[in-house]
Coordinates of C-alpha atoms in Angstrom, one line a residue:
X1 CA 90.9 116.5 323.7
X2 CA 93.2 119.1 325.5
X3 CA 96.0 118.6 327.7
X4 CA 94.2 120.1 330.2
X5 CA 90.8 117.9 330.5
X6 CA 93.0 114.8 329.9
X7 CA 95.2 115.8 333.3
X8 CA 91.6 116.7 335.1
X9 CA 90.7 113.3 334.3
X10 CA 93.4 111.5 334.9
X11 CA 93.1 113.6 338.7
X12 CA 89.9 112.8 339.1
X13 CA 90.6 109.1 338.4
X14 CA 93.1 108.8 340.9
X15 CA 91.0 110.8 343.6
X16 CA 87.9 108.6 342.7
X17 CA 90.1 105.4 343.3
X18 CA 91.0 106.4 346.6
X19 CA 87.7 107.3 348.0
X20 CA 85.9 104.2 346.4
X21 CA 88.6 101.8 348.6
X22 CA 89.1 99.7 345.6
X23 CA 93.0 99.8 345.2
X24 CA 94.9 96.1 344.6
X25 CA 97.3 95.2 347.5
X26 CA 99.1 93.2 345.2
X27 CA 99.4 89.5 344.4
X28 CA 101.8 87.3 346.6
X29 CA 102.6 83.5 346.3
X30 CA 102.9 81.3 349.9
X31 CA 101.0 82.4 353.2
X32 CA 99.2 85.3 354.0
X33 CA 101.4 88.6 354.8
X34 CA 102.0 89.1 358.3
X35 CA 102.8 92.4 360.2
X36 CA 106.8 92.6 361.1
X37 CA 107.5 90.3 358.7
X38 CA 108.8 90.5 354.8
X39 CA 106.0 90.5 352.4
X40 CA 106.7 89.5 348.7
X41 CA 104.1 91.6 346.2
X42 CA 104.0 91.7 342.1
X43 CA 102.1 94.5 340.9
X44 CA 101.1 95.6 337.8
X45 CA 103.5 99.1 336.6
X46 CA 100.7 102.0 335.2
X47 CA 97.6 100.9 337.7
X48 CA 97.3 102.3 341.2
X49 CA 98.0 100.6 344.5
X50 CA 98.5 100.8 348.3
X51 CA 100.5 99.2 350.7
X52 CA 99.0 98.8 353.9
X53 CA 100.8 100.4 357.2
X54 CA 99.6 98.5 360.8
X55 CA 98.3 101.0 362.8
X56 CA 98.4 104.2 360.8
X57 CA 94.9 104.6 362.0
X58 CA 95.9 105.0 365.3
X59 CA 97.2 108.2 364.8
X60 CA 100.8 107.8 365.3
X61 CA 103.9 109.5 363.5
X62 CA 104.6 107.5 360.6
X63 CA 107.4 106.8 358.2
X64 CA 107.8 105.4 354.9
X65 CA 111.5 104.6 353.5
X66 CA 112.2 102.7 349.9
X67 CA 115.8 100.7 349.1
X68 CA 116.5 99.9 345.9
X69 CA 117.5 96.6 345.7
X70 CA 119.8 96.8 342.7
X71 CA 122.0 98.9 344.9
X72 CA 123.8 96.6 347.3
X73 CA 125.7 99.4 349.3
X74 CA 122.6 101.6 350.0
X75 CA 120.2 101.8 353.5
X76 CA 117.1 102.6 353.2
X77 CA 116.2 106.3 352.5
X78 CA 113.2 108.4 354.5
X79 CA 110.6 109.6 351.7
X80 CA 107.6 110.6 353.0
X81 CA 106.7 110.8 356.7
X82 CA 102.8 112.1 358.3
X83 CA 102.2 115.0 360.4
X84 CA 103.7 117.3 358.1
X85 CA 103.3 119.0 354.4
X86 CA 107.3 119.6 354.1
X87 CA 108.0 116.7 352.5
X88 CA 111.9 114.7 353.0
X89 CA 115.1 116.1 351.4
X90 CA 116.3 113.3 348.7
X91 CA 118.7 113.2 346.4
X92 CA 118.4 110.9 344.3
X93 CA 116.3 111.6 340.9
X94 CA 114.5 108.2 341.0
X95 CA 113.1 109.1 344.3
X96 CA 112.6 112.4 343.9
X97 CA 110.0 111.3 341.4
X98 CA 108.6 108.1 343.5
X99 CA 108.4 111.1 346.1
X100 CA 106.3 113.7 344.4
X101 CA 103.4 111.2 343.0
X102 CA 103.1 109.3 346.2
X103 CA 100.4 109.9 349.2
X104 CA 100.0 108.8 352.2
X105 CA 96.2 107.5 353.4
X106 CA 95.5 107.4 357.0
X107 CA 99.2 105.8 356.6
X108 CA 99.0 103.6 354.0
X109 CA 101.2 104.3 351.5
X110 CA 99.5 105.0 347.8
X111 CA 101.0 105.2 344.3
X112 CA 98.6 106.4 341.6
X113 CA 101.0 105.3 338.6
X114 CA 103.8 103.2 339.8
X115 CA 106.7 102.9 337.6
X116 CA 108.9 99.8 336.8
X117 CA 111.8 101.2 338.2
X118 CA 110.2 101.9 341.2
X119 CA 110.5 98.3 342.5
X120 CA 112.4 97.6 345.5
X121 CA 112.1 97.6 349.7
X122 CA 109.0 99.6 351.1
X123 CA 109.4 100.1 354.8
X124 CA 106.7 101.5 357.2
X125 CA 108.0 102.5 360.8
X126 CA 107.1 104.8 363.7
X127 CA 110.1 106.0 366.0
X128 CA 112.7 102.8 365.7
X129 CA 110.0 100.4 364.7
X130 CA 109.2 98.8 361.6
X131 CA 105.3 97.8 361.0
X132 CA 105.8 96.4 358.2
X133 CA 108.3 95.2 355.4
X134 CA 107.2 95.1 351.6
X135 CA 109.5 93.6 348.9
X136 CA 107.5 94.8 345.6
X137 CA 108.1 94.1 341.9
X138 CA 106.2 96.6 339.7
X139 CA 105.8 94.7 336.5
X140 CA 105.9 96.6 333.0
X141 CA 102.4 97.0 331.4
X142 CA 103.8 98.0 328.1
X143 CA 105.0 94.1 328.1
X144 CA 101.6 92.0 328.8
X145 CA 100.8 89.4 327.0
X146 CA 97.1 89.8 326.4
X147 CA 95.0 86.2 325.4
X148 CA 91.5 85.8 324.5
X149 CA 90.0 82.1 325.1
X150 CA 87.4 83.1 322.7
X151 CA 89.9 83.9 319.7
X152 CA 91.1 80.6 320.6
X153 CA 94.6 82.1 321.8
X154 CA 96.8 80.5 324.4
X155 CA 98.8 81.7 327.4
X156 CA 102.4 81.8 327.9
X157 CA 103.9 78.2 328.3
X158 CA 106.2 77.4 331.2
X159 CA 109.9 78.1 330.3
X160 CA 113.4 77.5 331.6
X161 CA 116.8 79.1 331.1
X162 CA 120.0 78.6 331.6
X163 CA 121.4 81.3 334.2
X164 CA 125.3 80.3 333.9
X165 CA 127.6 78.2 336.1
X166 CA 125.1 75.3 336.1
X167 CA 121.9 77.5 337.4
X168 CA 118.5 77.2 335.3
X169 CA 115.7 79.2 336.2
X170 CA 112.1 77.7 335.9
X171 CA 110.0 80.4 334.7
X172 CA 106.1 80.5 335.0
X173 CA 102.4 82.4 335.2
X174 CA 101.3 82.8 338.4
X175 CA 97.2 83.6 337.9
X176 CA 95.1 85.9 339.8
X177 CA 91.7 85.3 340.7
X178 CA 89.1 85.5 338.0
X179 CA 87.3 88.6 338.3
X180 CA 83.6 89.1 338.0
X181 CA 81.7 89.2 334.9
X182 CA 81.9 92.8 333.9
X183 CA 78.4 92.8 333.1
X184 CA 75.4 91.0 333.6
X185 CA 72.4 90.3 331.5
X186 CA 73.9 90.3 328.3
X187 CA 77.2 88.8 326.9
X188 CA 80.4 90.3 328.3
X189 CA 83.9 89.2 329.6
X190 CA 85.5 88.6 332.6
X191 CA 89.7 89.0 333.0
X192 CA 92.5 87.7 335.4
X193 CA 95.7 89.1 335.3
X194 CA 99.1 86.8 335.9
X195 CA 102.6 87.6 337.4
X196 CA 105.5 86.6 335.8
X197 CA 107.4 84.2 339.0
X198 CA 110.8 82.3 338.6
X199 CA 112.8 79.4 340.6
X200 CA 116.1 79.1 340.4
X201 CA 117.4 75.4 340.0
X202 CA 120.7 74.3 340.9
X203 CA 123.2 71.7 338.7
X204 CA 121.9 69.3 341.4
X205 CA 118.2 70.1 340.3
X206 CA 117.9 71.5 343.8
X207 CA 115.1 74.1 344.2
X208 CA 117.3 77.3 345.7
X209 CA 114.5 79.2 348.0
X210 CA 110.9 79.7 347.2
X211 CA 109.8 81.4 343.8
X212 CA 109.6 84.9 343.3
X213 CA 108.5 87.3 341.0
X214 CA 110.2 87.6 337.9
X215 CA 112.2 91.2 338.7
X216 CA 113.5 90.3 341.8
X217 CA 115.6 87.4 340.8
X218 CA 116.6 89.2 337.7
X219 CA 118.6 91.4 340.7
X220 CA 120.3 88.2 341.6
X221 CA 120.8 87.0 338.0
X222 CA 120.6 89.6 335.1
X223 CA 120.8 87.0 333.1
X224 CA 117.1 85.7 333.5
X225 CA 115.1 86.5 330.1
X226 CA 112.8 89.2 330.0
X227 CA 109.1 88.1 330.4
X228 CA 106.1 90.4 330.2
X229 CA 103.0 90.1 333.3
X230 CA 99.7 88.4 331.8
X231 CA 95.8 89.5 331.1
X232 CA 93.5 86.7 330.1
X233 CA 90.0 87.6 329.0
X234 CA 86.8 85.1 327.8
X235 CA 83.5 85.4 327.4
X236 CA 80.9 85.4 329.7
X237 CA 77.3 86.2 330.5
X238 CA 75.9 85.8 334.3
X239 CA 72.1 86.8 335.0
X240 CA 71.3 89.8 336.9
X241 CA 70.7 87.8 340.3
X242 CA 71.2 89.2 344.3
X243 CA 74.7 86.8 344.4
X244 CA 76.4 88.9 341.3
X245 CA 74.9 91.9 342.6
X246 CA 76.3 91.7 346.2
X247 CA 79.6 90.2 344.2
X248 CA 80.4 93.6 342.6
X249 CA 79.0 95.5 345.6
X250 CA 81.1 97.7 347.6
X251 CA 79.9 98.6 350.8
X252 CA 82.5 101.9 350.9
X253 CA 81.8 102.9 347.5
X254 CA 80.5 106.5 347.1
X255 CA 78.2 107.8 344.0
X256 CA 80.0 109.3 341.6
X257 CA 80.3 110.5 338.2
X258 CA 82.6 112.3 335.9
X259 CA 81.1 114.0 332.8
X260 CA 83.4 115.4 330.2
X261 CA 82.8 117.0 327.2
X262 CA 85.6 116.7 323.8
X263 CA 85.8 118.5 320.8
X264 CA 87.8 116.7 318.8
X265 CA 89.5 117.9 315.2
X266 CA 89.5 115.8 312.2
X267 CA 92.4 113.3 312.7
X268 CA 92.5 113.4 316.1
X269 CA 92.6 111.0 318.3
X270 CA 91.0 110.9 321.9
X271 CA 91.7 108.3 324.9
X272 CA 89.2 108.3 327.5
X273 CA 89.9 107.0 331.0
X274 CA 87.4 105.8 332.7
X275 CA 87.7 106.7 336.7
X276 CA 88.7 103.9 339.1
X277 CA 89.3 102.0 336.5
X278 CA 92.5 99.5 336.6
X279 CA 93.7 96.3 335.8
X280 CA 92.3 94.8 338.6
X281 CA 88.6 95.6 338.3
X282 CA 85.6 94.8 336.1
X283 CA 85.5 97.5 333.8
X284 CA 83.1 97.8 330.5
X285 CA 82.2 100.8 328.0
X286 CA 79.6 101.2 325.9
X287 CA 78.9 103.7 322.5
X288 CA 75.4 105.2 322.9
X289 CA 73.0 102.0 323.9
X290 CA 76.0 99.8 322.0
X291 CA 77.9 97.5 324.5
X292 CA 81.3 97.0 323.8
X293 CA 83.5 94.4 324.2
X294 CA 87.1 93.6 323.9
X295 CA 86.4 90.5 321.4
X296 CA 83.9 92.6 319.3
X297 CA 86.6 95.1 318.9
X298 CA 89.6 92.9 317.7
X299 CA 87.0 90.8 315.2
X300 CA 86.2 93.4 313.5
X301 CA 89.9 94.9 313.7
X302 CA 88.6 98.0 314.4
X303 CA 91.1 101.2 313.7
X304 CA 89.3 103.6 314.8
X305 CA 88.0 102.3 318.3
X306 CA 90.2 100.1 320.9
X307 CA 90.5 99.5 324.3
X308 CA 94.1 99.7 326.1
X309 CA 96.3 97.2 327.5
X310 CA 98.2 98.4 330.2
X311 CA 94.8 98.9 332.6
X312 CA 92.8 95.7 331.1
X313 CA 90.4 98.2 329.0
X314 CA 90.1 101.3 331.3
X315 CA 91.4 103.5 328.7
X316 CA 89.4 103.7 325.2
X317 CA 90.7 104.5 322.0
X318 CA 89.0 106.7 319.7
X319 CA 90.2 108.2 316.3
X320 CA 88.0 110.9 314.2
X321 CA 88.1 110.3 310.4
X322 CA 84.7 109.5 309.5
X323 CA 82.6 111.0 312.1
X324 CA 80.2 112.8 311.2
X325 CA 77.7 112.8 314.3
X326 CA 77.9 113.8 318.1
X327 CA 78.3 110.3 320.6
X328 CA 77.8 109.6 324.3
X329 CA 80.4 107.1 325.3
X330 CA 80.0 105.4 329.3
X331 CA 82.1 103.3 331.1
X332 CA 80.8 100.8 333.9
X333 CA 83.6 99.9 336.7
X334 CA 82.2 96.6 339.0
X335 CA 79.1 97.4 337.5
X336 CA 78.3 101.1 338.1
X337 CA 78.7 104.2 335.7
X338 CA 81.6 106.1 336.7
X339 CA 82.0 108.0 333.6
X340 CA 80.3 109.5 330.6
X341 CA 82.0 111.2 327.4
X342 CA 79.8 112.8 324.7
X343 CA 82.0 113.3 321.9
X344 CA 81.2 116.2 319.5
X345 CA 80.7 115.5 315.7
X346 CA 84.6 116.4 314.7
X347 CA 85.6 120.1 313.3
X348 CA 88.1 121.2 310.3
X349 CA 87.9 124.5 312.0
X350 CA 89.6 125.5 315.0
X351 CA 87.0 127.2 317.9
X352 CA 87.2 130.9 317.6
X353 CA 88.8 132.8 320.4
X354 CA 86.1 134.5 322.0
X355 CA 84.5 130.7 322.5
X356 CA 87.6 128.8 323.1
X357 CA 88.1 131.9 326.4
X358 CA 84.4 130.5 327.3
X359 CA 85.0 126.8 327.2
X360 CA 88.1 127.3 329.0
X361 CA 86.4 129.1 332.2
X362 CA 83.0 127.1 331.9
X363 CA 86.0 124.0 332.1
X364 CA 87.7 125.5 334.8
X365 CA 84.6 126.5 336.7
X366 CA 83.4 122.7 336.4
X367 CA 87.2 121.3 337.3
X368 CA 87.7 123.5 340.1
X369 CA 83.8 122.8 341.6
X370 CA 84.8 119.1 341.0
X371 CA 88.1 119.4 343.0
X372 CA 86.4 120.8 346.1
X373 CA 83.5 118.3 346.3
X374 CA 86.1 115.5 345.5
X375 CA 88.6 117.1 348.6
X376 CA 85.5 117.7 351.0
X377 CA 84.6 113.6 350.5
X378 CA 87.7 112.8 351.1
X379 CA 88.5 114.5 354.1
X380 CA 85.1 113.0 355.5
X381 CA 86.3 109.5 355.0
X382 CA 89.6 110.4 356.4
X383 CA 87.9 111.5 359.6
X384 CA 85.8 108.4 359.4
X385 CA 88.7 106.1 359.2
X386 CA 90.3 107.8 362.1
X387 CA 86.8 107.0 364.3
X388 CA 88.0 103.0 363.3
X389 CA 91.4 102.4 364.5
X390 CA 90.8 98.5 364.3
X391 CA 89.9 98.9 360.6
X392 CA 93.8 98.5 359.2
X393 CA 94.4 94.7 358.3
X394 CA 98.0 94.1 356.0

């Protein structure tokens, strides 16, 4: 797979995820956020999200600042603003980067691949106003703690530890909703993902403030043990009835499909990513008419086919050894193909150059048409959007 279809498909991912309205708004513990007011969020670090601005529909100029909280003696600094391309002047590197893969949507504020360290105080303001206030902990994919009820595997245990000077900290799971199946008619899974939350606990076993997610008190006490986000997957197989169907129906979904094409070298190894796909969302592959699933892969300890992590399955695994034949792979996100793969029987020999020059224009040509038709759709849901200016609920 080259560099270049693997960044096309990660763009078009992104794009897709944005125009399908199917981005997480995080998880919080207590009462529903409320406009004004601060809003405690865990999120999952490597899956897109948005943060919701109150009345970025309206069409009014609108700000967005960040604070890390780690840095006590710091206000909060300006990073992207609407009305304009030219983008804030920052100085700090950390930003710079939180900066340059951020967009704002009618708004809202949307981060395609959020970062660990890019946890901290989102503001959203217009003139001297704030609209909303967003404490966020991005928590690192690269340390979930994947269980499968079926394997008979357990989650994590509630824990305490000692914080110093007579502090404990209660440390715990806070669960998601289960999703839907990810299929229907036929066995499949369903996942929920937890959020690592801790209370502190004083030497008079007094509760000090509500819990919180897991990074944010670790500002307060860097002392408090690192503990990985969850994903907990079982089986399960739903018939293909009108209340599953309107379940994984989404009434602002648009139609579409990415196609790709790899030509993959002995050795190699591939990762597909299937578009829209995240943590947060049913998401299923299959290998020709073959469904695959997460428990059928780790019982036969596959090592040359496995699904990812960090996005709950959206990204598969593929390694050419043995191949000998050409295979379609297609991925299914709440329900619908988003993506098909048809993955050449593998080469020792590298493509010559007069038909490497042609699969990189046909490529481009197809990339570039992509692009447009992808920027056209969204543009026309932008301009639908701004015909709703009651349509923005935090």
């Amino acid at each position: 797979m080259s560099s270049r279809a693997a960044a096309v498909g990660l763009f078009l991912s992104l794009t897709l995820a944005i125009t399908k309205g199917i981005l997480f708004e995080g998880h919080a513990l207590g009462p529903r956020c409320v406009p004004s007011h601060v809003c405690t969020l865990a999120f999952i670090s490597d899956n897109p999200v948005i943060l919701r601005c109150p009345h970025g529909l309206l069409g009014v100029f609108i700000t967005w600042q960040y604070l890390d909280l780690a840095q006590t003696d710091e206000r909060p600094i300006t990073f992207l603003r609407s009305g304009t391309k030219q983008r804030p002047a920052v100085s700090h590197a950390s930003l710079q980067r939180l900066q340059l893969k951020s967009r704002l949507l009618a708004g809202n504020l949307y981060i395609p691949s959020p970062g660990v360290g890019d946890s901290g105080l989102y503001t959203c303001r217009t003139g001297d106003a704030t609209l909303a206030y967003y404490q966020v902990d991005f928590q690192d994919a690269d340390s979930i703690q994947v269980s499968h009820a079926s394997l008979g595997e357990t989650a994590l245990g509630n824990t305490t530890a000692d914080l110093g000077d007579g502090a404990r900290a209660r440390l715990f799971t806070s669960w998601g909703p289960w999703q839907p199946c990810d299929r229907c008619g036929r066995p499949g899974e369903r996942k929920r993902v937890g959020f690592c939350y801790a209370q502190v606990i004083t030497g008079k076993e007094q509760y000090m403030g509500r819990p919180l997610p897991c990074g944010m008190v670790r500002w307060k006490h860097p002392t408090l043990p690192k503990r990985g986000p969850e994903l907990r997957v079982e089986a399960c197989q739903v018939p293909c009835d009108e209340s599953y169907l309107l379940a994984m129906e989404d009434p602002n979904a648009v139609p579409l499909l990415v196609y790709t094409t790899y030509h993959p070298s002995f050795q190699d190894t591939a990762y597909l990513r299937c578009p829209t796909s995240s943590i947060y969302s049913p998401v299923y592959w299959q290998e020709g008419s073959t469904a695959l699933t997460r428990l059928q892969l780790l019982q036969q300890n596959s090592s040359s086919r496995s699904l990812d992590e960090a996005t709950g399955g959206g990204i598969l695994r593929l390694s050419f050894q043995n191949r000998s034949q050409s295979t379609f792979y297609q991925c299914y996100v709440n329900g619908h193909l988003m993506g098909k793969f048809l993955i050449t029987a593998p080469s020792t020999y590298p493509l010559t150059g007069g038909l490497a020059s042609t699969y990189s224009i046909v490529e481009a040509l197809v990339v570039g048409m992509s692009m447009f038709l992808v920027f056209l759709m969204f543009l026309s849901i932008i301009q639908s959007c701004r015909k709703k200016p009651g349509a923005t609920v935090v």
